Amino acid sequence: MNKKIKVGIIGGAGYTGGEMIRLLINHALTDLVFVHSKSNAGKPLHAVHQDLAGQSDLSFCDIPNNEVDVLFLCVGHGDSKKFLETNDIPAHIKIISLSQDFRLSANTVFQHRNFTYGLPEINRDKIKTSDNIANPGCFATAIELGLLPLANEVKDVYTTGITGSTGAGQSLSTTAHFSWRHNNIQAYKSLRHQHLDEINESLNFLSGSSSASIHFIPWRGDFTRGIFITSQLKSASSLEKIYKMYEEFYSGHPFVKISHEPIFLKQAVNTNNCFIHLEKEDDNLVVHSTLDNLLKGASGQALQNMNLMFGLDEQEGLRLKANYF
């Protein structure tokens, strides 16, 4: 590619917006043109994201600029749709939405845009030719990646998952305060989490049936970022055969790491990787998966999708890892 990709961010003041900024200013083939935030318009980026001091001269703006190639919508659920309804975005500008507005098959067509579900591990080729992407949810990504190779076997799956406080967004609430989270855990939205529908759609898409049934209990954890998932289901296949199935399914997908050793949260934090480990006792199969909710669960996956849309190496700008101790 001879010229840099011109990028804009809508909703740049939150956690996912901050991650998008950090990724894009360090991406060799992008030019971050503007970062939009109505509540912070006129403030330099580092006034909100203080670690960006000296990294960018940009300030937040309150009016989008149409002189870009792609827009990242790092906004809350329902707000991607509102933004597109109230702003005339030319058809040639690609859209990557991080909200849940366009993820389900019933909602993929909006105005003149057709949205593709942006999980590269099942939709890589389609993403490459798409102009509009609905980025998957963080819990959905972690659960789907753990179960997709078994889509044809999935019937009843019992899943628990724990997430860090950044999964709740930057707006303060009782359960997001440090004093509440510290030395504390809590189950919430038991069996009714908003990501269940997209998980079932992805599994049913691969299996060609409607048999997937995920019984999911999410937990709020005593840490800031990351998701750890454990799914349990029945399988008559040997553990060796199942491992081979996973390794073949994810062959060529650089961000999914199949581990024969127990995995842990800090392996994935600050990376775009998802680690998967399998255990089996009799016909009871346990699948563990872990990822960073702000990267492979949000902004990192969005950048991976952008790379694919523009014909780049999907790992461009995502070969990162901070020391986890």
Phi, psi and omega in degrees: 000127185279327182243157181284152177281125179273127190234142170235152179238128172256126182082055187270003185268345183274187182295313181292324176298317178299318178295321178299316179301311183300317180293316187288323181288347177252007179270121188295340188246017177235154175236110180283108187277316180205157174231121187263136171199112181299318186284345182238015183306133179094341179278143174295153182305322184287351175290334178257312179257088193294338178289349181273004178304125181082357182264334182208144177266001183290151169242157176295145176241164179248359178235122179298151179251125181275005179271053180226165178264332184210144177243131170262122178262092182265062188237170182288168181296130185096339187274338174296314179298316180298319181298314181291332177288329187255359179229135181272092181265118181305148185297335183284346179277123179285149182238132170237109183262129179264359176272174183273005192302325188239019185282323185278149185302330180288345186240012187283343178255122180218125186053235181262012186251139174247121184263138176255137177292121193269053172256102187301333183291346172235343187234023187306310183295321179292322178299322182300332182251010183263151176256347183220129185236134170260105182293135181294161175286162184290309176298319180300315180300313183296318181288315181299312181299328177289335188246343188305319180298342181255018186307324182286344180258346188291120171238265174268122177237131179251116190235135169239150180209138180242137184231154178282171186294335179293342177295341180271359182087176187273339179294135184287139171216168183305315186279359177261347180294143178303316184297334177276318184288326188298130181055039187213148169221160179203136170280148180208156179049041182303127175065010183218025181296146186294344181274353185300320183296317181288329176297310180298321179298317181294316180294318180291328177299315181289322184276342183072021180225190176230039187268346184296132177219107184257122177257101194246127174244107176274153180231144169273129184252166181268058177199169189269321185217151180116156176225137173234124185244140170231121179243138180236133180207170179269140175206132178273347182288155177287157179298321178300315180295320181293318177301317179297321179298316180295316182295323178288319181298319185262009175299128181088358175256100195291342186262359177255122185246115179269121186244134173272355176254154178305139180258164179212160189304316187293344173298325188265332185300137182070021173228170173262019184269153167239122178262140182229134177226142183242145173222154181211137175224115187057234179259016178264113180259134177242128179243119175257137175219144181217142178205171175272120184296335181269347181250271179300336177273357182199261192292324178296317178294325176297319177292320175304317178295318177300316179304315180295320182297328184257015175073024179265166169300127185295346178271355183304126178077006185236011176272073187230150174195123174269158175299127186271003175251000000 
